[in-house]
PDB file of C-alpha atoms and ligand atoms in Angstrom:
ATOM      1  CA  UNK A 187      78.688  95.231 115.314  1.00 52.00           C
ATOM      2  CA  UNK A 188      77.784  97.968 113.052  1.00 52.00           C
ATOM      3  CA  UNK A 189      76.607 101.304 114.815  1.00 57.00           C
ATOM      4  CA  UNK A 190      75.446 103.713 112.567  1.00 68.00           C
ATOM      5  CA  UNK A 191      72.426 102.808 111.781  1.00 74.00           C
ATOM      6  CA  UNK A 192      68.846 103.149 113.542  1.00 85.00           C
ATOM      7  CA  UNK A 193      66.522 100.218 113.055  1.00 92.00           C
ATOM      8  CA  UNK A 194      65.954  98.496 115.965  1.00 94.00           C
ATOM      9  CA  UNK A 195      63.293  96.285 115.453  1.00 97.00           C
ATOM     10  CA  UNK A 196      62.669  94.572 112.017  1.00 98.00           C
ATOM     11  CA  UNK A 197      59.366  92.589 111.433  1.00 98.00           C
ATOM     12  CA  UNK A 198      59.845  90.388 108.077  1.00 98.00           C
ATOM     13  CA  UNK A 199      56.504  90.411 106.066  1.00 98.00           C
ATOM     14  CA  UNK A 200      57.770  90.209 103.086  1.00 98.00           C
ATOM     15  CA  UNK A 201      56.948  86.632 101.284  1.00 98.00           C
ATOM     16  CA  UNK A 202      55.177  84.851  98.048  1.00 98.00           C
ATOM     17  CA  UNK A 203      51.961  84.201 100.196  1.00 97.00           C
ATOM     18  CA  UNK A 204      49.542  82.060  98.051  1.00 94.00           C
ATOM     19  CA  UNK A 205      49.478  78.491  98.712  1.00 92.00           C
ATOM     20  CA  UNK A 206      48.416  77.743  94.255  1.00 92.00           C
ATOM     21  CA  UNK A 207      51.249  79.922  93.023  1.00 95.00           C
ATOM     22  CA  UNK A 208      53.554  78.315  95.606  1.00 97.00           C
ATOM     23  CA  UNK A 209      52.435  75.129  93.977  1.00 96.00           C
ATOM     24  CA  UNK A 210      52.720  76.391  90.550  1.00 97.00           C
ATOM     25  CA  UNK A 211      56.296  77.865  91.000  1.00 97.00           C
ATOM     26  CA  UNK A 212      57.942  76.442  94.132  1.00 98.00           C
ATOM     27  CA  UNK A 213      61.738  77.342  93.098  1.00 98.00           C
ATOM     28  CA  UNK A 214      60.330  81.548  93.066  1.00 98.00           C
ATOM     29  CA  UNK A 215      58.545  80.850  96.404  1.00 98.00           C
ATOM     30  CA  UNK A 216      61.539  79.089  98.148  1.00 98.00           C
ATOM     31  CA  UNK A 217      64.005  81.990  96.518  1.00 98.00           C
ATOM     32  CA  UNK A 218      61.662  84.539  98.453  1.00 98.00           C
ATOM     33  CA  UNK A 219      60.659  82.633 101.466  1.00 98.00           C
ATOM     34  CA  UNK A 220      63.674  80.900 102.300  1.00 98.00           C
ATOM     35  CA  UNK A 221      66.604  82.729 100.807  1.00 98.00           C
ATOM     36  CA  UNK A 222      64.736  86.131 101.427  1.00 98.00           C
ATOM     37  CA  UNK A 223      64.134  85.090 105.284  1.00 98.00           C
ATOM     38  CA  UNK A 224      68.187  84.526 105.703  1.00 98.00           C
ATOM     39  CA  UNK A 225      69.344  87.278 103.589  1.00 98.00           C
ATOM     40  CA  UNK A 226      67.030  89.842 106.156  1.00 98.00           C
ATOM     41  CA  UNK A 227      68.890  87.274 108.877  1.00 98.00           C
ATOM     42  CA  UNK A 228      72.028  88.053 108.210  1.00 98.00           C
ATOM     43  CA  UNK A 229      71.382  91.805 107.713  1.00 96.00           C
ATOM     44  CA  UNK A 230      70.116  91.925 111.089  1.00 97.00           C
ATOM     45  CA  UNK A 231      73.035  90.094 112.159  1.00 97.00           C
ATOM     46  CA  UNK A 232      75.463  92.213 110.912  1.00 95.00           C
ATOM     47  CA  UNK A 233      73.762  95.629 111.761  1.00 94.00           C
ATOM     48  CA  UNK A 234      73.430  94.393 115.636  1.00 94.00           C
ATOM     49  CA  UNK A 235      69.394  94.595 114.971  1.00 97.00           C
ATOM     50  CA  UNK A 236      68.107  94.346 118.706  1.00 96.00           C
ATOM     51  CA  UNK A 237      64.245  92.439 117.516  1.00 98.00           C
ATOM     52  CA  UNK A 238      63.338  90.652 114.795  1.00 98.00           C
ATOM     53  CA  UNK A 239      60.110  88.904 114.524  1.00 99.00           C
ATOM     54  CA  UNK A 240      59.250  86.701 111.549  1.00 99.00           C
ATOM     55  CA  UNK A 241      56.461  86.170 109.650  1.00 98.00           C
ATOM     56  CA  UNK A 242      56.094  81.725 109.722  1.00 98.00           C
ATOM     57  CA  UNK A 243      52.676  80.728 109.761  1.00 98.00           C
ATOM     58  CA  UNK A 244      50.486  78.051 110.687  1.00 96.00           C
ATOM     59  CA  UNK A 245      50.588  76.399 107.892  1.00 95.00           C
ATOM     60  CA  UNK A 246      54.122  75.139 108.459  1.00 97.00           C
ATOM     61  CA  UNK A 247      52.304  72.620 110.803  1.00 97.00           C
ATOM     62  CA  UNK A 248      51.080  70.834 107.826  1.00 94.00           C
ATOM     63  CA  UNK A 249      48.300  68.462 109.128  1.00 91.00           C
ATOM     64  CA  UNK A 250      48.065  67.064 112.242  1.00 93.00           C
ATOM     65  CA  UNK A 251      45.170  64.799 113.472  1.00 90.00           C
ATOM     66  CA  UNK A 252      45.159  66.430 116.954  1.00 94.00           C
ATOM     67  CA  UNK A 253      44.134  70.113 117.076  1.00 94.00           C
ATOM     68  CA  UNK A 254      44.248  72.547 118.012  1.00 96.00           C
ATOM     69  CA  UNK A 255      47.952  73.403 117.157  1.00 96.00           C
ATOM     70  CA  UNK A 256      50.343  73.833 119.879  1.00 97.00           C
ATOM     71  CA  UNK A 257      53.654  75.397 118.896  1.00 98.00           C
ATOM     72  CA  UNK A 258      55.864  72.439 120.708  1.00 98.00           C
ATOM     73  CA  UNK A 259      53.552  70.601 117.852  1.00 98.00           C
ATOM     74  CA  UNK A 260      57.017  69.344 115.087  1.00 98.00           C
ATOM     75  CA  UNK A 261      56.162  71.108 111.731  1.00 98.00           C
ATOM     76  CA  UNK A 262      55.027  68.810 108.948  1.00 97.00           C
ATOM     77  CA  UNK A 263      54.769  70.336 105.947  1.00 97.00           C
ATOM     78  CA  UNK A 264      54.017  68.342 103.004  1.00 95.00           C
ATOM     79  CA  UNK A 265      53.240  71.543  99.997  1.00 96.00           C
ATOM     80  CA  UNK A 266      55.855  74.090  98.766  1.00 98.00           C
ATOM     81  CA  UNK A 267      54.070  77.153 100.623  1.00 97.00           C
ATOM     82  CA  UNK A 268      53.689  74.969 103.726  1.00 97.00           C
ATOM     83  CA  UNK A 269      57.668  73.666 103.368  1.00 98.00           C
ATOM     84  CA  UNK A 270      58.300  77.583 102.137  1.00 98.00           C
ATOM     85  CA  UNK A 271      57.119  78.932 105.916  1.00 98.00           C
ATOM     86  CA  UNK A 272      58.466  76.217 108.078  1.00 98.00           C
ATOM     87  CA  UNK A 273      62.148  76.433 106.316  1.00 98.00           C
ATOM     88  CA  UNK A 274      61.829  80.318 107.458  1.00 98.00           C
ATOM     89  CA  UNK A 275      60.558  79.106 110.784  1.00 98.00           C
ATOM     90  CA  UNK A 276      63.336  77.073 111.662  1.00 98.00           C
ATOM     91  CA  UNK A 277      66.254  79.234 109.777  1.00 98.00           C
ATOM     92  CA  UNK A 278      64.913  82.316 112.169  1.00 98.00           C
ATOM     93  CA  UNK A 279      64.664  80.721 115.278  1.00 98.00           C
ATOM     94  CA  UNK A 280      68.705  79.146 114.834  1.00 98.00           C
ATOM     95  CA  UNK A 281      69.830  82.539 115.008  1.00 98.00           C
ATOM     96  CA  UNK A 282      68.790  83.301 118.788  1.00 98.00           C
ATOM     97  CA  UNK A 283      70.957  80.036 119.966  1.00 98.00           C
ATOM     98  CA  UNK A 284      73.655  80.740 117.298  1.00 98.00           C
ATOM     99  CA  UNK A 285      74.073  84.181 117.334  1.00 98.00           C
ATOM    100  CA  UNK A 286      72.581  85.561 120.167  1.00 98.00           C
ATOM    101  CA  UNK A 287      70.002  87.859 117.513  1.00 98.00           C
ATOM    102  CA  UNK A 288      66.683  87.933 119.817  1.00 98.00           C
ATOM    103  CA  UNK A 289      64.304  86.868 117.176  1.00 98.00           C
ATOM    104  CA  UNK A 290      60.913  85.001 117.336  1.00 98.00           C
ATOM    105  CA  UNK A 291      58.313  83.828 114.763  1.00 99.00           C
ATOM    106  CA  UNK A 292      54.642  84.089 114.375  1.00 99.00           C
ATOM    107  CA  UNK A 293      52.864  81.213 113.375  1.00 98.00           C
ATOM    108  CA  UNK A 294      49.297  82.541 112.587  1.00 98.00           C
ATOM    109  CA  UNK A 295      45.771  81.959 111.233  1.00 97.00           C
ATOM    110  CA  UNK A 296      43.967  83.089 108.384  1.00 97.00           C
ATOM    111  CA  UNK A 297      44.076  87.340 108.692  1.00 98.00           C
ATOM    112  CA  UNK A 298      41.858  89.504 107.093  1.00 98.00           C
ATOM    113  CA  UNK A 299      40.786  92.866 107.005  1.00 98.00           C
ATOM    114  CA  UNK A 300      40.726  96.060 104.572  1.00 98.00           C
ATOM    115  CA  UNK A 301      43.071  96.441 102.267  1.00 97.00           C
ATOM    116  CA  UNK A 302      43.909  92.815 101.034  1.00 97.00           C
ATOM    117  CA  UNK A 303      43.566  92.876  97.463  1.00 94.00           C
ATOM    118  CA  UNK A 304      44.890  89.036  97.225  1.00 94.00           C
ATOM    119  CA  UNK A 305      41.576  87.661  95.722  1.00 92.00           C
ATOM    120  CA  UNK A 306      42.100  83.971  95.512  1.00 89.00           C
ATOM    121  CA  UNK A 307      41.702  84.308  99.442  1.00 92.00           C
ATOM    122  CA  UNK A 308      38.012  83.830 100.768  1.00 93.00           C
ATOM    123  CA  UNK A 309      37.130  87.108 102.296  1.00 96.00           C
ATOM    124  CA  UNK A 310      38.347  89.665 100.298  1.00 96.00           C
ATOM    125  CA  UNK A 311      37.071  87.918  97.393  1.00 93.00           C
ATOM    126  CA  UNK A 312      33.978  87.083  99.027  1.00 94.00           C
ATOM    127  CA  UNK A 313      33.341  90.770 100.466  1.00 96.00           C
ATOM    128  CA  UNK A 314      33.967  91.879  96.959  1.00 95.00           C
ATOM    129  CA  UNK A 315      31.644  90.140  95.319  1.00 94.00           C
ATOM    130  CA  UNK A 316      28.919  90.605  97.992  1.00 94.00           C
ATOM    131  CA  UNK A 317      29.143  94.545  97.431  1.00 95.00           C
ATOM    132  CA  UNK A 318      29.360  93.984  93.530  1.00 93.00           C
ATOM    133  CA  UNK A 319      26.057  91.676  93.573  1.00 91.00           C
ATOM    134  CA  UNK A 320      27.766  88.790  92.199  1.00 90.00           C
ATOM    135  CA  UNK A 321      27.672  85.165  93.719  1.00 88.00           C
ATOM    136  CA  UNK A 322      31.295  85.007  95.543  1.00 87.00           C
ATOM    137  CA  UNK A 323      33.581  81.753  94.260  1.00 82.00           C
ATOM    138  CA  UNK A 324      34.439  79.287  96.445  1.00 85.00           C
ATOM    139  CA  UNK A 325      37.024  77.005  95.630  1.00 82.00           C
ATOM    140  CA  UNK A 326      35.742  74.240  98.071  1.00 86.00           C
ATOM    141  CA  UNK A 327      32.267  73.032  99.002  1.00 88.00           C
ATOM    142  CA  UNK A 328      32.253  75.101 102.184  1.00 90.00           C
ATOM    143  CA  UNK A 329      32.881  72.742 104.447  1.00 91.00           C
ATOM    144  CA  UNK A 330      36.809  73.140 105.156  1.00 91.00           C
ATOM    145  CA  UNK A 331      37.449  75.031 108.045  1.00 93.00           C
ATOM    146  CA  UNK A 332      39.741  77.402 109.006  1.00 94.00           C
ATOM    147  CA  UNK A 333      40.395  80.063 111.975  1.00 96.00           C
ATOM    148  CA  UNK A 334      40.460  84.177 111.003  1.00 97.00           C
ATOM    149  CA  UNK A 335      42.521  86.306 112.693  1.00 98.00           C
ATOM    150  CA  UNK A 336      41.702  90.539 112.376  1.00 98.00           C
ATOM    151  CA  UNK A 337      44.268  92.002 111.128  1.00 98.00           C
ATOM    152  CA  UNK A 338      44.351  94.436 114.101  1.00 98.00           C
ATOM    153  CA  UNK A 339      44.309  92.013 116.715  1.00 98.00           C
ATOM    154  CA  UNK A 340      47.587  90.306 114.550  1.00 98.00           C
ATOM    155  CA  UNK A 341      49.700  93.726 114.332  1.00 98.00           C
ATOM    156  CA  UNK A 342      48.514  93.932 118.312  1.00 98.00           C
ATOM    157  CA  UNK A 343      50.123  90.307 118.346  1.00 98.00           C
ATOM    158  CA  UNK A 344      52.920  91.507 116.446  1.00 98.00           C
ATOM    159  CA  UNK A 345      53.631  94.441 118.232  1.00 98.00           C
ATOM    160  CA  UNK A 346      53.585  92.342 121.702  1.00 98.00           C
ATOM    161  CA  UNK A 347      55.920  89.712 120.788  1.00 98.00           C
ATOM    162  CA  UNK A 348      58.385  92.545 119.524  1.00 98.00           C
ATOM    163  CA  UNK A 349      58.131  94.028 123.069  1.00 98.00           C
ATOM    164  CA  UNK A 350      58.486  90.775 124.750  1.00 98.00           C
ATOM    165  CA  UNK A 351      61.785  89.901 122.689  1.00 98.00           C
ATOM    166  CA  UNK A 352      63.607  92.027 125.670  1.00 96.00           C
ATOM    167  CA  UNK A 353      63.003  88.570 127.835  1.00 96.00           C
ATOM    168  CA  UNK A 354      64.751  85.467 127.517  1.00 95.00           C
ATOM    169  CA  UNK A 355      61.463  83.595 127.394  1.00 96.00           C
ATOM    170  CA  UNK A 356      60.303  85.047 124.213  1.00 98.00           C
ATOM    171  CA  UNK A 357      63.518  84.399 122.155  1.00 98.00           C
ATOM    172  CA  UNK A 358      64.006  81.928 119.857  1.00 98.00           C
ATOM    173  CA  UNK A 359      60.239  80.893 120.266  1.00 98.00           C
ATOM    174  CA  UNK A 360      57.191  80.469 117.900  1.00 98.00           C
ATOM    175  CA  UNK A 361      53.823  82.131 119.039  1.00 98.00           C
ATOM    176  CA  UNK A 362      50.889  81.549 117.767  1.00 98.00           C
ATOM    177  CA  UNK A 363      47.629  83.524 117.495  1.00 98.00           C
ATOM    178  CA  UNK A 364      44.437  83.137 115.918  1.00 97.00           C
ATOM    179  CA  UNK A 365      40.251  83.488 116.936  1.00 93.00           C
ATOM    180  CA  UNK A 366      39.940  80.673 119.076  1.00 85.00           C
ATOM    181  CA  UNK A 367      38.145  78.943 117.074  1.00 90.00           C
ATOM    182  CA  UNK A 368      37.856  77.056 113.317  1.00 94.00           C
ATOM    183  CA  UNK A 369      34.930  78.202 111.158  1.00 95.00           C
ATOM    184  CA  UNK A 370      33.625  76.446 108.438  1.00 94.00           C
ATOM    185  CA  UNK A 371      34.378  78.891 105.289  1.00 93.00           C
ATOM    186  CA  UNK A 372      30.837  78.531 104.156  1.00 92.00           C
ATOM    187  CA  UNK A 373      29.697  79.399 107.199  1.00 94.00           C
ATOM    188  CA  UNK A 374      32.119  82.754 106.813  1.00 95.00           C
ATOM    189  CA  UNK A 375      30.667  83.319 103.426  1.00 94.00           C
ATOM    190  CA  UNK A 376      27.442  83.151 104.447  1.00 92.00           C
ATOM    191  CA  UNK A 377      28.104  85.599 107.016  1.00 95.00           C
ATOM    192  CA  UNK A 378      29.488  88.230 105.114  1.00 95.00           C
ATOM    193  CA  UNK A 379      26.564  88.535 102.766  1.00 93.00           C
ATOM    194  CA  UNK A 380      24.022  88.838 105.592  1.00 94.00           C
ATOM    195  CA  UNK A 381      26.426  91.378 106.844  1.00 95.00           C
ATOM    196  CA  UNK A 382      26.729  93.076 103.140  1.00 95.00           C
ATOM    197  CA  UNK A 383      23.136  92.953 102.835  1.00 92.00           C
ATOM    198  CA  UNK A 384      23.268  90.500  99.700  1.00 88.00           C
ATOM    199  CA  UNK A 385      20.974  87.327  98.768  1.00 81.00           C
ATOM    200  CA  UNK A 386      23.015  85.791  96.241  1.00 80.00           C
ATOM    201  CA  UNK A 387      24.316  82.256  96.582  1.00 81.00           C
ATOM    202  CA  UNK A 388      28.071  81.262  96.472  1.00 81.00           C
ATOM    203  CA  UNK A 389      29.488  79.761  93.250  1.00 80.00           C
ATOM    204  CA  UNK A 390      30.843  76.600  94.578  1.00 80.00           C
ATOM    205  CA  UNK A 391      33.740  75.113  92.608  1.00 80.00           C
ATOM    206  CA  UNK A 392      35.021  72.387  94.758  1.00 76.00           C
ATOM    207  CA  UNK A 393      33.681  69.222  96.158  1.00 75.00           C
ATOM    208  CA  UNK A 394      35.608  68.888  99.741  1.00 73.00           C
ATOM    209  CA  UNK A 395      38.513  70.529 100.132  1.00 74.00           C
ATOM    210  CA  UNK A 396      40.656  71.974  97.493  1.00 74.00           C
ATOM    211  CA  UNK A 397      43.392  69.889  96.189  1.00 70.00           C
ATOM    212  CA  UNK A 398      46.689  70.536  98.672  1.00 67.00           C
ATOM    213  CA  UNK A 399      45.124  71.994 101.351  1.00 72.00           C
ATOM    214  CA  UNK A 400      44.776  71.411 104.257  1.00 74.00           C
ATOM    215  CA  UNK A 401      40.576  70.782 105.438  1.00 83.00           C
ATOM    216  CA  UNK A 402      40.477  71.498 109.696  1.00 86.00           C
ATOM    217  CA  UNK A 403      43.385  73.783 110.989  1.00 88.00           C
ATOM    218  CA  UNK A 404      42.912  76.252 114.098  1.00 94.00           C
ATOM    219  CA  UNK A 405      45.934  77.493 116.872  1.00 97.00           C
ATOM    220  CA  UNK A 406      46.058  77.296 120.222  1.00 97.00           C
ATOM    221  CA  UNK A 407      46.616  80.673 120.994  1.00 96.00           C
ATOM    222  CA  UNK A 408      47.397  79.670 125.077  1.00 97.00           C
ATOM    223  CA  UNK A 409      50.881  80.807 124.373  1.00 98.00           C
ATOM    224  CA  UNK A 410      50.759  84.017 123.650  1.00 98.00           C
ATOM    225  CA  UNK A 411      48.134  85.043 125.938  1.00 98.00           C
ATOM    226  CA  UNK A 412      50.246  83.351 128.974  1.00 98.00           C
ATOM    227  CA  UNK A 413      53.883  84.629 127.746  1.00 98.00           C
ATOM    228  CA  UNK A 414      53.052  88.006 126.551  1.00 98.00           C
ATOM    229  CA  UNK A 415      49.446  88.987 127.758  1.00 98.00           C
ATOM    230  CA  UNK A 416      47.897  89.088 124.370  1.00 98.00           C
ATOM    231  CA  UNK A 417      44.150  88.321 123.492  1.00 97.00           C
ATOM    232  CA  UNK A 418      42.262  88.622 120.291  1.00 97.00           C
ATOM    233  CA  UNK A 419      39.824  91.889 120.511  1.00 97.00           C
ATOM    234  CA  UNK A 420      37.688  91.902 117.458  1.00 97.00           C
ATOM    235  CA  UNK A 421      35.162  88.872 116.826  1.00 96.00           C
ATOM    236  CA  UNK A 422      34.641  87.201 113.517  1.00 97.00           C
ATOM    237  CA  UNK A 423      31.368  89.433 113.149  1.00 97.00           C
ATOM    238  CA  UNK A 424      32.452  92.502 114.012  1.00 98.00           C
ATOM    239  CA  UNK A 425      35.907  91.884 111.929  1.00 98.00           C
ATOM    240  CA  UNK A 426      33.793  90.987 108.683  1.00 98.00           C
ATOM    241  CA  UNK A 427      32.055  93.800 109.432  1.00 98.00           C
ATOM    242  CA  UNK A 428      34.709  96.618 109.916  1.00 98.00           C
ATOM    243  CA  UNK A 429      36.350  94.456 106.472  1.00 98.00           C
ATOM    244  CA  UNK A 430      32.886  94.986 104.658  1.00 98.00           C
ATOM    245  CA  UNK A 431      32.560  98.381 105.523  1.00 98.00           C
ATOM    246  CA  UNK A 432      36.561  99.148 104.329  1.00 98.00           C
ATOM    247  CA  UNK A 433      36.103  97.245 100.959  1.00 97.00           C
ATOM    248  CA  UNK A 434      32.606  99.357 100.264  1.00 97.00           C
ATOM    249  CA  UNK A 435      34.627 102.597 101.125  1.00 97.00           C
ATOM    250  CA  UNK A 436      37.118 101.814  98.619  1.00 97.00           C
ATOM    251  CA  UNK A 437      35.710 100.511  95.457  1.00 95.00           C
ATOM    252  CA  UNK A 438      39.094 100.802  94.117  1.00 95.00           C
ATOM    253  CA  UNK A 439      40.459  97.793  95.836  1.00 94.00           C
ATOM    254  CA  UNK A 440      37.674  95.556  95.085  1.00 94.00           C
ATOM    255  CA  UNK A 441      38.042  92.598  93.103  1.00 89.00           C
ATOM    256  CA  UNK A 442      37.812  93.505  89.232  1.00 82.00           C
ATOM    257  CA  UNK A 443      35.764  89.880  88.780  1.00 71.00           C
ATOM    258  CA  UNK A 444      35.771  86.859  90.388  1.00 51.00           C
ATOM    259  CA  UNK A 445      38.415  84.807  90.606  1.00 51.00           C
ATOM    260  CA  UNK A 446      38.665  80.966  89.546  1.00 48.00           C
TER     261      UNK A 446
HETATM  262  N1  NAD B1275      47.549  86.629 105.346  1.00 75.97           N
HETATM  263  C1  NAD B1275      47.544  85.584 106.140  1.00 75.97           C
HETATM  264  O1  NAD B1275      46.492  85.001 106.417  1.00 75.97           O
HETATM  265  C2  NAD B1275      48.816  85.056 106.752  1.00 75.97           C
HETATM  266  C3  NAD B1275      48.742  84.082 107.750  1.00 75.97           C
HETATM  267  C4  NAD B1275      49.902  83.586 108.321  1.00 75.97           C
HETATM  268  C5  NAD B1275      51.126  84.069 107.897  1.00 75.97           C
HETATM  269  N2  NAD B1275      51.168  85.027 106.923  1.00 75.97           N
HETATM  270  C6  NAD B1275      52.474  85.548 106.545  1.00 75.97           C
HETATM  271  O2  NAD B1275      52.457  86.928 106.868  1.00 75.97           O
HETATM  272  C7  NAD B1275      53.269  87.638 105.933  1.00 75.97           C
HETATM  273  C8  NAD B1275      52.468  88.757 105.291  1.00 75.97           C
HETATM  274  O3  NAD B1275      51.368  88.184 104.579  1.00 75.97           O
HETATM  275  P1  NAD B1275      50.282  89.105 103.849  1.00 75.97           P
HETATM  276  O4  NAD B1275      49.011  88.400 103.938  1.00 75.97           O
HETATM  277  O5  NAD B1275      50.416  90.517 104.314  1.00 75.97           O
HETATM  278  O6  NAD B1275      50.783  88.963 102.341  1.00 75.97           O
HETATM  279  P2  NAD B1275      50.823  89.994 101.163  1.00 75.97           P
HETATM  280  O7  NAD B1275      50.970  89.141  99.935  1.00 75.97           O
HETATM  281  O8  NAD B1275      49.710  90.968 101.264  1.00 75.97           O
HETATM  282  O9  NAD B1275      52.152  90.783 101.444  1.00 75.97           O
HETATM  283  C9  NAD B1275      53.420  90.249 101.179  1.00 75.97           C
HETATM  284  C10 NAD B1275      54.340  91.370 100.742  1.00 75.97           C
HETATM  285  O10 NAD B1275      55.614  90.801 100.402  1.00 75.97           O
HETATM  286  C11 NAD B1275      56.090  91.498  99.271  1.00 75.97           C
HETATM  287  N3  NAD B1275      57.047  90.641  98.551  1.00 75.97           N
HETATM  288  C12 NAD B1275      56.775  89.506  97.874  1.00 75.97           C
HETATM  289  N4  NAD B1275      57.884  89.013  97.322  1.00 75.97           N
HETATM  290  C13 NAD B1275      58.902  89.855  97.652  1.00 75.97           C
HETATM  291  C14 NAD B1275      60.311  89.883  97.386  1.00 75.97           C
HETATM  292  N5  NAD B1275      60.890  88.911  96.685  1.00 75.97           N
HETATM  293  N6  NAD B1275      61.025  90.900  97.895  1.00 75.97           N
HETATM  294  C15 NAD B1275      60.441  91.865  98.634  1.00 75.97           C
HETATM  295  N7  NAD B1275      59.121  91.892  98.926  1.00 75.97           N
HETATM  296  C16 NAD B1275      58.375  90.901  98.445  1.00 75.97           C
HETATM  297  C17 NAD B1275      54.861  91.785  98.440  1.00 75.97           C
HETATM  298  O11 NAD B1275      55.090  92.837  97.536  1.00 75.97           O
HETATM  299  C18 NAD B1275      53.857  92.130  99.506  1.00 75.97           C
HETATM  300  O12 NAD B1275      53.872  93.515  99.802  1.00 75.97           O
HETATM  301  C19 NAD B1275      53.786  86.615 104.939  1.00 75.97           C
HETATM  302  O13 NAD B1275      55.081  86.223 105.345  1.00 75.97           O
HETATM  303  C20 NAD B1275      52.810  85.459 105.080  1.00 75.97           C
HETATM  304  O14 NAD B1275      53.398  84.241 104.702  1.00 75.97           O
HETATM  305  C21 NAD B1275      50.042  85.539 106.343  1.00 75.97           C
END
């Protein structure tokens, strides 16, 4: 084991993270997902890192009829995002039986919150166009619902899994975290502009759900709360509102236009 160096804890972010361009260009998503998420692995193999948590998520379930997810739930992906997360999922969790690294994964919702400036997702897209006074896209009807996660309450959950990976009860495990609930993304949309203050009607592009994804998901987030003590904090409202008020405090990182 290496000594000379001072990073303790690693959390591994880093990923292609958009379920079309994972369909578009699978090989590029696998290269970063995968191969990235065994080349940081190894690194924190060889340097004697003493945490690692990994960024899965909960799309590596894939669909399931039964909900809400449960992480002893066997991951199903069928898309090259979904196949992308649960590849990581199960390379990171080898190493804690195989090498003794004391590593866990996350396997969460939807986050949001300022600063997000991927626009084919709903709420920063949504937010954007509510503050610009344009009719926000939406690439389904509405109806598909989904479960939002602040982004504080997930570096919270972050943050208490890396703590917990001093216990042998925590290593090698998945967590999950999310709200608590699924919301229909209409009904999200809809929200934010009474939030924003706006009247103007979604452009809906999709009938159903969009093609490849997946149309009810939401986490059990039992888990967590029992293992490690954590909760989520911040409510759908008051999330889309602390999101609304970031976006309108930084024009900047709005989106340009919206986004097909
Ligand atoms: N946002 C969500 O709703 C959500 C939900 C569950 C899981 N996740 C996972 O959480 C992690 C973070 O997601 P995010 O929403 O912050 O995504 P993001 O796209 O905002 O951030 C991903 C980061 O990875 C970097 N990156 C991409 N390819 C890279 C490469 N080859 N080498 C080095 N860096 C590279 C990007 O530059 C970017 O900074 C991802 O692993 C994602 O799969 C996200």
């Amino acid at each position: 084991m290496l000594t000379e160096h001072e990073i303790y804890t690693v959390f591994h972010l880093a990923a292609q993270t958009l379920v079309g361009p994972a369909a578009a260009s699978p090989a590029a998503t696998f290269e970063t997902n995968v191969r990235g998420t065994w080349i940081v692995l190894e690194g924190c193999r060889e340097t004697g890192v003493e945490r690692v948590v990994v960024a899965s998520s909960d799309k590596a379930y894939g669909a399931h009829e039964e909900l809400p997810y449960r992480e002893d739930f066997p991951l199903r992906p069928t898309a090259p995002y979904e196949a992308s997360k649960a590849a990581a999922d199960l390379l990171a969790r080898s190493y804690w039986p195989s090498y003794g690294l004391p590593v866990a994964v996350t396997r969460f919702a939807n986050i949001y919150g300022g600063g997000d400036t991927n626009f084919s997702r709903l709420i920063p897209e949504a937010v954007s166009a509510a503050l610009d006074g344009r009719a926000p896209v939406l690439r389904s009807d509405g109806s598909p619902q989904r479960d939002f996660l602040y982004v504080e309450d997930a570096a919270a959950a972050y943050l208490a899994i890396a703590d917990g990976l001093d216990r042998e009860d925590v290593r090698g495990e998945a967590f999950n975290a999310g709200g608590g609930r699924p919301h229909p993304v209409g009904e999200v949309v809809a929200m934010i502009a009474r939030l924003a203050g706006t009247d103007v009607e979604p452009a809906i592009l999709g009938a159903g759900n969009p093609a490849g994804e997946i149309d009810r998901q939401y986490v059990d987030p039992a888990k967590i709360r029992d293992v490690l003590g954590w909760e989520p904090n911040v409510d759908l409202e008051e999330g889309l509102r602390r999101t609304i008020e970031w976006y309108r405090e930084h024009p900047e990182a709005r989106a340009p236009t919206a986004v097909a």
